[in-house]
CSV table of C-alpha atoms and ligand atoms in Angstrom, one decimal:
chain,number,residue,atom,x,y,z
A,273,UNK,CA,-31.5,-39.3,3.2
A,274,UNK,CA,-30.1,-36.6,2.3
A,275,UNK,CA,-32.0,-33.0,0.8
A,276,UNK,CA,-32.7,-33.4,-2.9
A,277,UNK,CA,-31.3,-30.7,-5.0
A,278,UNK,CA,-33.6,-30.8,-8.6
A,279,UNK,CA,-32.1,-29.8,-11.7
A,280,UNK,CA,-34.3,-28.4,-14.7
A,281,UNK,CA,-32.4,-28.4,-17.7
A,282,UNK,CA,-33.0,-26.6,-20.6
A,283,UNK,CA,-31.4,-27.8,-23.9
A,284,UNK,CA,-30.5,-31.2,-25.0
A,285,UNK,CA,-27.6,-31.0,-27.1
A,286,UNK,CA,-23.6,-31.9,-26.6
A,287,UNK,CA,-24.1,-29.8,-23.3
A,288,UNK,CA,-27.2,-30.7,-22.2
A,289,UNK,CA,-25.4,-34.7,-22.4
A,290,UNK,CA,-22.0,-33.3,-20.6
A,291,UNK,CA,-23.7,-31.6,-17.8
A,292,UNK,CA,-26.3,-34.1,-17.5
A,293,UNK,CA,-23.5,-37.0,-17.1
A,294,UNK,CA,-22.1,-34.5,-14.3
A,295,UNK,CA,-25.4,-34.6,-12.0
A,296,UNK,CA,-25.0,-38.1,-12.7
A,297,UNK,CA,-21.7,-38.9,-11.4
A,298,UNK,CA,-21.0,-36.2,-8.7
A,299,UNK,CA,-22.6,-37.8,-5.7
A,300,UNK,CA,-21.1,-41.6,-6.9
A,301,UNK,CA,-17.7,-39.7,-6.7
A,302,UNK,CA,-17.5,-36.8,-4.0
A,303,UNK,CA,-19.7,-37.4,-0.8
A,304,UNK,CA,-22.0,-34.2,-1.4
A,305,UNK,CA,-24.2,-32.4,1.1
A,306,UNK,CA,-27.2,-32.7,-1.3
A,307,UNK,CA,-29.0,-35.0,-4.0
A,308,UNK,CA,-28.3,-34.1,-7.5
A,309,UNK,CA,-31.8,-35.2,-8.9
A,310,UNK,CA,-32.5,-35.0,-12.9
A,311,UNK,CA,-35.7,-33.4,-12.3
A,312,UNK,CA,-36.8,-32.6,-15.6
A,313,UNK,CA,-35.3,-31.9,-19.6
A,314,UNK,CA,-37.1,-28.7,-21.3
A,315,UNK,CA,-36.7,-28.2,-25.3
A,316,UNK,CA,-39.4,-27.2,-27.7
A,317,UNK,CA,-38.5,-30.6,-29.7
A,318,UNK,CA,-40.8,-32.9,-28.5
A,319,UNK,CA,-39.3,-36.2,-30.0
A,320,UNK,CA,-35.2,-35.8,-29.2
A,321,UNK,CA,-36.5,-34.2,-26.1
A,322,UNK,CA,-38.4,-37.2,-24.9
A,323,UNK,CA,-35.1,-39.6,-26.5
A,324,UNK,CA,-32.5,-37.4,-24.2
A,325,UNK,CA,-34.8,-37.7,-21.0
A,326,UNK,CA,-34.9,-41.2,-21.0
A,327,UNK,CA,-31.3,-41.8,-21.9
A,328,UNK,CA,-30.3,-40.2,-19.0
A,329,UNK,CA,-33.3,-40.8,-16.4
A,330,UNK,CA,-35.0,-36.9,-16.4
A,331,UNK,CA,-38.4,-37.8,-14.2
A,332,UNK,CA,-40.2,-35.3,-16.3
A,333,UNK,CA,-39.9,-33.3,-19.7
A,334,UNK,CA,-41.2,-29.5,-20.2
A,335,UNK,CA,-42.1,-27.8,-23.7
A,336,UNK,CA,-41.7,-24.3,-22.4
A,337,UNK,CA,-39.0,-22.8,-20.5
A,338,UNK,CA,-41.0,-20.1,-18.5
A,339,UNK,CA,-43.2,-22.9,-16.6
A,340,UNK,CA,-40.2,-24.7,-16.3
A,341,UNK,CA,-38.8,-21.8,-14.4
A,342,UNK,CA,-42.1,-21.3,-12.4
A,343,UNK,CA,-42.2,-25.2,-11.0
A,344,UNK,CA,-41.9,-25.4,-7.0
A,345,UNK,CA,-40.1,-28.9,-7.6
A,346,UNK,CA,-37.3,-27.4,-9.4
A,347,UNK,CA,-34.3,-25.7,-7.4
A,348,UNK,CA,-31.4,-25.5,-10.1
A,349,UNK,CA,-32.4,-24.1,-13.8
A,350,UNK,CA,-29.5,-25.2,-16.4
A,351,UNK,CA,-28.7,-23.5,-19.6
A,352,UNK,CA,-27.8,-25.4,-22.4
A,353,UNK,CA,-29.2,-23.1,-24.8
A,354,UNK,CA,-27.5,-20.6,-27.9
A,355,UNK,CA,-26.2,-18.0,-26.8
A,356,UNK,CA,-28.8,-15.3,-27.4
A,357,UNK,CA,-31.3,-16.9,-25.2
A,358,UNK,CA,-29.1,-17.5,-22.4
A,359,UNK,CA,-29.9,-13.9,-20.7
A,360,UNK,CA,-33.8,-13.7,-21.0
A,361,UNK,CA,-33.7,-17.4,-19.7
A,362,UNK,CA,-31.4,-16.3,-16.7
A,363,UNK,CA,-32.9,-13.0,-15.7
A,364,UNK,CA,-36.5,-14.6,-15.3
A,365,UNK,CA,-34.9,-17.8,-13.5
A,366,UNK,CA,-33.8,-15.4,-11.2
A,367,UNK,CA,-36.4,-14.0,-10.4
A,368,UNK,CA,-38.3,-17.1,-9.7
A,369,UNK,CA,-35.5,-17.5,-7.0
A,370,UNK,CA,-34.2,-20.2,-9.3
A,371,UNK,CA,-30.3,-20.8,-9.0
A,372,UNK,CA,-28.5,-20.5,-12.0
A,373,UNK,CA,-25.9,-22.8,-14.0
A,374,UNK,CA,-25.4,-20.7,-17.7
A,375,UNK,CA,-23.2,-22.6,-20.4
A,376,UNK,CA,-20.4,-20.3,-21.9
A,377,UNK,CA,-20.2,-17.5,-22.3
A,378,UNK,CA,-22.1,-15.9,-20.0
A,379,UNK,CA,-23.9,-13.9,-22.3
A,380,UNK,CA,-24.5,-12.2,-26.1
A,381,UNK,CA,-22.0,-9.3,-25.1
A,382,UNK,CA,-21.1,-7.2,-21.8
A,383,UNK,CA,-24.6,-5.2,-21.7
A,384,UNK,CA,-26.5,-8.7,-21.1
A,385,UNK,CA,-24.1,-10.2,-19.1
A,386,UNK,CA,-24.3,-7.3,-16.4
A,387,UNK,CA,-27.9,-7.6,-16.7
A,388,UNK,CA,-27.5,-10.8,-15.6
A,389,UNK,CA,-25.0,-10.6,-12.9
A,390,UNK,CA,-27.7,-7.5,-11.2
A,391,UNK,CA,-30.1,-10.3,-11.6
A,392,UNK,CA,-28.6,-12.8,-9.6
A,393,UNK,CA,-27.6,-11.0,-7.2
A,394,UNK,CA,-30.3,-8.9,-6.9
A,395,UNK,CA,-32.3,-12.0,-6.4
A,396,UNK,CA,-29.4,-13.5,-4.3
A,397,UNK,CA,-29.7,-17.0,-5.9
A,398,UNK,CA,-26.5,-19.1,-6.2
A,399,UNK,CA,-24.8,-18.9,-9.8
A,400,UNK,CA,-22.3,-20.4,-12.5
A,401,UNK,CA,-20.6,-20.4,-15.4
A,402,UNK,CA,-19.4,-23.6,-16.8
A,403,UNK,CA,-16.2,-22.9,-18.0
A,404,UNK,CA,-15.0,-26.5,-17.1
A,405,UNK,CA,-11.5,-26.8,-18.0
A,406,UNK,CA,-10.7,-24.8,-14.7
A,407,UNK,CA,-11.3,-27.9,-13.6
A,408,UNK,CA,-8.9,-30.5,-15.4
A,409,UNK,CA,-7.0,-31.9,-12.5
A,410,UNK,CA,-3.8,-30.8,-14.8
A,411,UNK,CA,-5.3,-27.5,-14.7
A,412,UNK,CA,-5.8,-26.7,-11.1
A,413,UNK,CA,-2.6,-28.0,-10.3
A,414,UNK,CA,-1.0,-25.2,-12.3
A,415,UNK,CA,-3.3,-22.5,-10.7
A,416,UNK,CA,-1.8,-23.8,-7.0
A,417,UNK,CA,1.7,-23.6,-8.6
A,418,UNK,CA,1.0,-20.3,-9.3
A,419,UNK,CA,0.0,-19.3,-5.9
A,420,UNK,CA,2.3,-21.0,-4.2
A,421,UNK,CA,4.2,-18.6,-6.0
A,422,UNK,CA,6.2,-21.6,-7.6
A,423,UNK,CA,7.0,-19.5,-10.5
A,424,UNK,CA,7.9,-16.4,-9.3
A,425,UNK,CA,7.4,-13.6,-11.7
A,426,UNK,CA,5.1,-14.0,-14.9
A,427,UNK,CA,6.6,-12.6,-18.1
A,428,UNK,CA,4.6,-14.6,-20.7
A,429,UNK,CA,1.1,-16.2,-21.1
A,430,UNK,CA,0.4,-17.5,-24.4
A,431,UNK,CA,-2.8,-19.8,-25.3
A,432,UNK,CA,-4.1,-21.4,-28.3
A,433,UNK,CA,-7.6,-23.3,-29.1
A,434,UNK,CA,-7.7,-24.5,-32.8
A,435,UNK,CA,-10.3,-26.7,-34.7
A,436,UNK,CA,-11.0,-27.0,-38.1
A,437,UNK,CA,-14.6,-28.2,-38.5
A,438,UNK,CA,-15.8,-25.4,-40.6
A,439,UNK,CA,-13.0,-25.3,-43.3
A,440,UNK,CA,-15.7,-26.8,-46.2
A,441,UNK,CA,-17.5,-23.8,-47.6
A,442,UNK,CA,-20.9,-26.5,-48.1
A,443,UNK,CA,-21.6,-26.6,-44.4
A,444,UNK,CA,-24.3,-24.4,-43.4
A,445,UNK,CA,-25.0,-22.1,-40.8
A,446,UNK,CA,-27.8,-22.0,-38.1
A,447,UNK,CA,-29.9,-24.1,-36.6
A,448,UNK,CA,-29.2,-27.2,-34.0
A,449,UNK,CA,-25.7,-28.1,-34.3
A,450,UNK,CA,-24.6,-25.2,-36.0
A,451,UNK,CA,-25.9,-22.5,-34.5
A,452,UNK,CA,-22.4,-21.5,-33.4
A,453,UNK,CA,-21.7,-20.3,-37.3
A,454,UNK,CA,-25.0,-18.2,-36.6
A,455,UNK,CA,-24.2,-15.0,-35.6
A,456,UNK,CA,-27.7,-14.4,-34.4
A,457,UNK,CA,-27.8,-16.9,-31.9
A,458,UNK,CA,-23.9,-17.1,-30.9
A,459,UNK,CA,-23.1,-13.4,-30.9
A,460,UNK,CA,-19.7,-14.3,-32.3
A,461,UNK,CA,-17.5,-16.9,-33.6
A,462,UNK,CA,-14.4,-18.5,-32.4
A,463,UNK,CA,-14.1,-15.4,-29.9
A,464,UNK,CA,-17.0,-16.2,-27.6
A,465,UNK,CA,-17.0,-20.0,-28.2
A,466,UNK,CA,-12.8,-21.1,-28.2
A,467,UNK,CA,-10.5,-18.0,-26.8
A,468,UNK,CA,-13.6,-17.8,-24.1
A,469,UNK,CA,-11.9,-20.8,-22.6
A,470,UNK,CA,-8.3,-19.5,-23.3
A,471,UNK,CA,-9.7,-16.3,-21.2
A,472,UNK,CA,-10.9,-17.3,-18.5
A,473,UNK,CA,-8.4,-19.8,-17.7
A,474,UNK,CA,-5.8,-17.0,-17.9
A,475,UNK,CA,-7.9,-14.6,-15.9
A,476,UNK,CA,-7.9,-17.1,-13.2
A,477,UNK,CA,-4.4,-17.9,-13.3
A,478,UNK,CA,-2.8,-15.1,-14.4
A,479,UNK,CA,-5.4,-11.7,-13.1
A,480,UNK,CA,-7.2,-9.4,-15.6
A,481,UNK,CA,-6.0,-8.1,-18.9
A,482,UNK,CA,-5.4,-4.2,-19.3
A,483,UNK,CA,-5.8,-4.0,-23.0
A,484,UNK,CA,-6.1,-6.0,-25.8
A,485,UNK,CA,-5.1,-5.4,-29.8
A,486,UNK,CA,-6.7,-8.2,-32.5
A,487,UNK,CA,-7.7,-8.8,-35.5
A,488,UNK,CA,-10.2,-11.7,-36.7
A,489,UNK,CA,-11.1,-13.1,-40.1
A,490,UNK,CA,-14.1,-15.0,-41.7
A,491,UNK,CA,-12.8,-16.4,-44.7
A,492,UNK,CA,-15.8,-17.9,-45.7
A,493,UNK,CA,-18.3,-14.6,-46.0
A,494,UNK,CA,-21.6,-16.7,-47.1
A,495,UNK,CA,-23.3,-19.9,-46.1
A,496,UNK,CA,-26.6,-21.4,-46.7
A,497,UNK,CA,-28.8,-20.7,-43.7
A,498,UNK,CA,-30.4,-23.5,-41.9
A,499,UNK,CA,-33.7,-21.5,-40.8
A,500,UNK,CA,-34.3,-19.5,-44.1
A,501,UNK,CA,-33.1,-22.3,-46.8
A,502,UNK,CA,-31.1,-18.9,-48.3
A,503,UNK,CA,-27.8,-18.3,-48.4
A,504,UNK,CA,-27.0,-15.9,-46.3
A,505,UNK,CA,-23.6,-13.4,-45.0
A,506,UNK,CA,-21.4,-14.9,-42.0
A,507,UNK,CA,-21.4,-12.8,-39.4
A,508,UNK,CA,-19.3,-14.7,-37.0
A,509,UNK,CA,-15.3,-14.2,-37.3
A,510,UNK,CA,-13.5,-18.1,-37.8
A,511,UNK,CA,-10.4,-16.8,-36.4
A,512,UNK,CA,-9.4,-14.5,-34.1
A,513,UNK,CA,-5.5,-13.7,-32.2
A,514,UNK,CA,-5.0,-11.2,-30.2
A,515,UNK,CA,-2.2,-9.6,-28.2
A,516,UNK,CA,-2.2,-8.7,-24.8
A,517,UNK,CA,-1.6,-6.6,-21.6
A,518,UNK,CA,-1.7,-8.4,-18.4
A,519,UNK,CA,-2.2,-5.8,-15.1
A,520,UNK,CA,0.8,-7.8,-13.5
A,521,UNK,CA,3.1,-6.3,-16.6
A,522,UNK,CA,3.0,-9.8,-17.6
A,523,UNK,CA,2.3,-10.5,-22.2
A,524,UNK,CA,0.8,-12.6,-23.7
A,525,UNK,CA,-0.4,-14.0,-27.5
A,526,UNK,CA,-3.8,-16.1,-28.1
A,527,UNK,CA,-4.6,-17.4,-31.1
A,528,UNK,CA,-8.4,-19.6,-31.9
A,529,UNK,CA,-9.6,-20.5,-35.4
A,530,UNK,CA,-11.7,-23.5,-36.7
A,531,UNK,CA,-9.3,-23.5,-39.9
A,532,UNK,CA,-6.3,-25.2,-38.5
A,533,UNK,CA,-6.5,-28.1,-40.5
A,534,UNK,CA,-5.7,-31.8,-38.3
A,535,UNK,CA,-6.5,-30.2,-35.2
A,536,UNK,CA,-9.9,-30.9,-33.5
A,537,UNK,CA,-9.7,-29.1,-30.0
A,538,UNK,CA,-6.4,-28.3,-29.2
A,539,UNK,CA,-6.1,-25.6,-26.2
A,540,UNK,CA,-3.1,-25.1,-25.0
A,541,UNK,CA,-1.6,-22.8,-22.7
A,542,UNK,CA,2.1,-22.3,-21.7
A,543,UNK,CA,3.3,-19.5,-18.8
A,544,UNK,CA,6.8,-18.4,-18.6
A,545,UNK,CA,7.8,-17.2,-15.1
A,546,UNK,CA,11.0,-16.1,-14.0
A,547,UNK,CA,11.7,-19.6,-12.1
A,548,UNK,CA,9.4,-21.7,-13.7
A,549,UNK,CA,7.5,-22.3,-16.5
A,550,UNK,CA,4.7,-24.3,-16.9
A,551,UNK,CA,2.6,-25.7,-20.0
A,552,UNK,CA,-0.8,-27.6,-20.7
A,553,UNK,CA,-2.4,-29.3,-23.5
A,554,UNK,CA,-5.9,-30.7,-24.1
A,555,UNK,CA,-5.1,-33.8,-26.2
A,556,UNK,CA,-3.2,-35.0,-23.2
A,557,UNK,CA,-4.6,-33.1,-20.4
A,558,UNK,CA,-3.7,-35.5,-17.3
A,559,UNK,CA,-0.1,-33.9,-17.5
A,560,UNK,CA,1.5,-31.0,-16.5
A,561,UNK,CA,4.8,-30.5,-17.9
A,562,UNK,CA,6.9,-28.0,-15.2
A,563,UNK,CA,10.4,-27.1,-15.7
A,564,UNK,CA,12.0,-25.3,-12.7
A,565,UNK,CA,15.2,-23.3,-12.9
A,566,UNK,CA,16.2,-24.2,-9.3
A,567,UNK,CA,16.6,-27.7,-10.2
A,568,UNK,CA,20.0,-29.2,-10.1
A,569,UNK,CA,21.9,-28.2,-13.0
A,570,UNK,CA,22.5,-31.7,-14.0
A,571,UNK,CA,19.3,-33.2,-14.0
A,572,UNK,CA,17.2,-29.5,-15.1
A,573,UNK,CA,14.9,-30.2,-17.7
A,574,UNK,CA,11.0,-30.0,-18.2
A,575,UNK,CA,8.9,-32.6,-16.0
A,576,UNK,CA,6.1,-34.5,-17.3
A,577,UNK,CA,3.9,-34.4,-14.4
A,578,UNK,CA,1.1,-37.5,-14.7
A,579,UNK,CA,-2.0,-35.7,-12.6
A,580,UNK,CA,-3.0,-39.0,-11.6
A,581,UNK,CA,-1.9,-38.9,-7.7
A,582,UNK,CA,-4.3,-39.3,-4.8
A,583,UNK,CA,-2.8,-35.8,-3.5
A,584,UNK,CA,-3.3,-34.3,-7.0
A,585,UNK,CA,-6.5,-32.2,-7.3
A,586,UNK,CA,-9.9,-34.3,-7.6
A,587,UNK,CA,-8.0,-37.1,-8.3
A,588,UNK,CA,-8.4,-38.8,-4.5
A,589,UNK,CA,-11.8,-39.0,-5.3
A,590,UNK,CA,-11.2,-41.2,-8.9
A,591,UNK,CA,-9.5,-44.6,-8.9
A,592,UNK,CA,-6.2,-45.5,-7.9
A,593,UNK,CA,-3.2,-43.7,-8.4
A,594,UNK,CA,-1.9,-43.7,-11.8
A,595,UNK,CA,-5.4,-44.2,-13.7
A,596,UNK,CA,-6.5,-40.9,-15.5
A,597,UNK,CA,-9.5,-39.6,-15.8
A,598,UNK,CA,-10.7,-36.9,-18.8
A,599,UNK,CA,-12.9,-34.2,-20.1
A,600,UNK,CA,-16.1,-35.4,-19.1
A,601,UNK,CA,-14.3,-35.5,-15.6
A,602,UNK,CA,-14.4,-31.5,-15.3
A,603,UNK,CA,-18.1,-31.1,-15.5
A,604,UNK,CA,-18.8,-33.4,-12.5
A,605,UNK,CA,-15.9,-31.8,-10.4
A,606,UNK,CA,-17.9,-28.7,-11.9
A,607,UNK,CA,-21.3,-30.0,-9.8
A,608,UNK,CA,-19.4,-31.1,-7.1
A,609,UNK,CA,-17.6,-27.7,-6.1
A,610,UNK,CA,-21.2,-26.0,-6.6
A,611,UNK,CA,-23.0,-28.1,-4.7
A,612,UNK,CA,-20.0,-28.0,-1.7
A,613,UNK,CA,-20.2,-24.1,-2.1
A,614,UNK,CA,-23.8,-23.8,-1.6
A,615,UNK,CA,-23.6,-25.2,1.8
A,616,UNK,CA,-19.9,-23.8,2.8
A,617,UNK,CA,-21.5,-20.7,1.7
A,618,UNK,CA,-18.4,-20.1,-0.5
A,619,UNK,CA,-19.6,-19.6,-4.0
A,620,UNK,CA,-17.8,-21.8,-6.7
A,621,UNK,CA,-16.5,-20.1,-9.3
A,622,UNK,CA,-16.5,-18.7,-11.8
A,623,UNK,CA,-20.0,-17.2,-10.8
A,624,UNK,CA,-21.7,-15.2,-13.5
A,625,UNK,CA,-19.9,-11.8,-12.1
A,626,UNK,CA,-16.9,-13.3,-12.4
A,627,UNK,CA,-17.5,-14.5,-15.9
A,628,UNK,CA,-18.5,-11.1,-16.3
A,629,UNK,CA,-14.5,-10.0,-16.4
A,630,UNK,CA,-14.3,-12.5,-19.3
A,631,UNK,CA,-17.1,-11.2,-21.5
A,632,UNK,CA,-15.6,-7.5,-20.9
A,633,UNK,CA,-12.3,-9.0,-22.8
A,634,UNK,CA,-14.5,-10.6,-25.5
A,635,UNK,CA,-16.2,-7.3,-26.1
A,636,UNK,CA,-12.3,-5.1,-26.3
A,637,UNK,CA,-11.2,-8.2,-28.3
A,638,UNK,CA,-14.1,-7.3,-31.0
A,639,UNK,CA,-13.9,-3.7,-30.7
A,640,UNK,CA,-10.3,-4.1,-31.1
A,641,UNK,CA,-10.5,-6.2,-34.7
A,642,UNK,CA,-13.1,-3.2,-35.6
A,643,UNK,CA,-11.3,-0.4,-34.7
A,644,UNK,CA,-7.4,-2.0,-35.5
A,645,UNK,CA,-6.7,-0.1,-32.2
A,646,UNK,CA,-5.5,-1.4,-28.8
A,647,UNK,CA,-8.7,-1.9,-26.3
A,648,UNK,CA,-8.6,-2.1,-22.6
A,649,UNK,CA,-11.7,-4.4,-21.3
A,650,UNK,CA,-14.0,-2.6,-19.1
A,651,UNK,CA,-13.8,-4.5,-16.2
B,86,LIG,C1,-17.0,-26.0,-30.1
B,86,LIG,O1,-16.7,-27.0,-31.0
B,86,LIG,C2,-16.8,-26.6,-28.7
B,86,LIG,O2,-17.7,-27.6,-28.5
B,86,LIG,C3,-17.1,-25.5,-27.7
B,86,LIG,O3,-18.4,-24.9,-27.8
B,86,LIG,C4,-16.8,-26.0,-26.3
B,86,LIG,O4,-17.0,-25.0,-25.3
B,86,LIG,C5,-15.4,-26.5,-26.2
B,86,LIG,O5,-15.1,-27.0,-25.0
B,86,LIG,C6,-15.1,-27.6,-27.3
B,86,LIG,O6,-15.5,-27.1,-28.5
């Protein structure tokens, strides 16, 4: 048998169901040194609490998230909450020794989030953020081609992450579900929730920014608000692009908005290297597409790489060769490199100091818009 490892989750909603799947499917898939066990789902809504634990097998549900925290039979506290509770949650989880998985972003702003990080590791309890398309098999790959050095010199980085679910000026803001229009309880709009994504995947691949210039726009300035029945000013921005400085000399362009009509989650990436390029898309993220200089002249041309290969990233732990896997996928290789890194003692990443470097570029991307000035993120 081996040691349980029990998860108290706190929050029920598209995350709480992504991460839960994850516990779920991590030790079916990847042969783990502990027992993921779905120890018990926390919310202050008794009913859809009590629905979401027994959809996915929680042994026990908890009202209150401080004696949730406080329970000897829990190891691992996850947070699924908004945004602005995600930093009182984690600095008292801490200190109850709890380890720490934190939805994205880390944190409200930079202030909380280094809060955080001197809470963890003053308590020296294991830690995460899930920032999960790090681990798209498609995704990886490219970080190893980088390494590898495979395309040389970077000149460009550009990303994108469009939606357009808030376009209709009758949806409201705040509350379950739509808290993320809520400044209050997201701390910002597309910034913190989409180009968070874009940002740490290029911090990863590509090092840390030196400075930032944006601008962001909410073009729809009032909304009823869920929680009050008033209408009320929108305080998140809807879309945000911002130039950038890498510290290799390397530029780059991001764009996010939830106003780019037909698309529903389209990130996209594409780095320009002075061999190779390479370029990524969510919609169909089990390819890779690679075009390499040094090919043949003949035959040169940009590669459709199917990430489906037993020597491909995760994928030896999947199915056969050839039969893609998706999003849902990342959470549980997500798990899996946690739970490997708490007994290799090598820390799975990005832990919440690392996450930390991505909330520094939020805040410079803001002050930027503010200020119509060029930042640098203080890193
Ligand atoms: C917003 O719609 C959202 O659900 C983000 O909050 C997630 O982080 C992103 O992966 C998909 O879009």
């Amino acid at each position: 048998m081996k040691k349980p490892l029990n998860v108290g989750m706190i929050g029920y909603g598209f995350m709480g169901r992504a991460h839960s799947n994850a516990y779920r499917q991590a030790n079916r898939f990847f042969d783990l040194p502990y027992e993921l066990v779905l120890k018990a789902a926390c919310a202050r809504q008794k009913e859809p609490l009590q629905a979401f634990a027994e959809r996915w097998g929680y042994e026990s549900t908890a009202s209150d998230w401080r004696a949730l925290i406080e329970r000897k039979d829990v190891d691992v506290i996850d947070i699924c909450t908004p945004n602005h509770l995600h930093a009182e949650i984690a600095i008292a989880a801490a200190a109850q020794g709890k380890m720490i998985l934190c939805e994205k972003p880390l944190a409200m702003n930079g202030v909380e989030g280094r809060r955080m990080v001197e809470a963890v590791e003053k308590a020296g309890v294991a830690n995460m953020v899930w920032y999960n398309y790090r681990r798209v098999p498609a995704v990886t790959l490219a970080k190893k081609l980088i390494d590898e050095g495979k395309l040389g010199k970077i000149f460009h980085y550009r990303a994108k992450f469009l939606q357009d679910w808030t376009i209709s000026p009758e949806l409201p803001q705040g509350g379950a579900g739509l808290w993320r229009l809520d400044v209050q309880a997201a701390g910002s709009g597309v910034t913190g929730d989409l180009l968070a994504h874009c940002i740490d995947t290029a911090l990863w691949l590509n090092g840390d920014l030196a400075s930032v210039n944006a601008m962001t726009e909410t073009f729809i300035k009032e909304r009823k608000h869920n929680l009050t029945g008033k209408v009320e000013k929108v305080g998140i921005d809807d879309a945000c692009a911002f130039l950038a400085r890498f510290k290799n000399g390397s530029l780059a362009n991001f764009e996010s908005t939830r106003y780019a009509r037909g698309h529903k989650a389209l990130y996209t990436f594409e780095i320009n290297g002075e061999h190779a390029s390479i370029a990524w898309d969510l919609h169909d993220l089990h390819r890779l597409q690679y075009f390499d200089h040094r090919d043949e002249g003949q035959v040169r041309g940009w590669r459709s790489i199917h990430v489906t290969d037993g020597d491909h990233p995760y994928m030896g732990h999947w199915w056969v060769p050839g039969l893609q896997i998706g999003y849902e996928h990342s959470f549980t290789h997500q798990v899996a490199d946690f739970v490997q890194g708490l007994a290799s003692g090598k820390p799975a990443e990005p832990t919440f100091r690392d996450a930390l470097r991505t909330q520094a570029v939020l805040d410079a991307i803001l002050q930027s818009a503010a200020t119509q000035r060029w930042v640098a993120p203080e890193m």
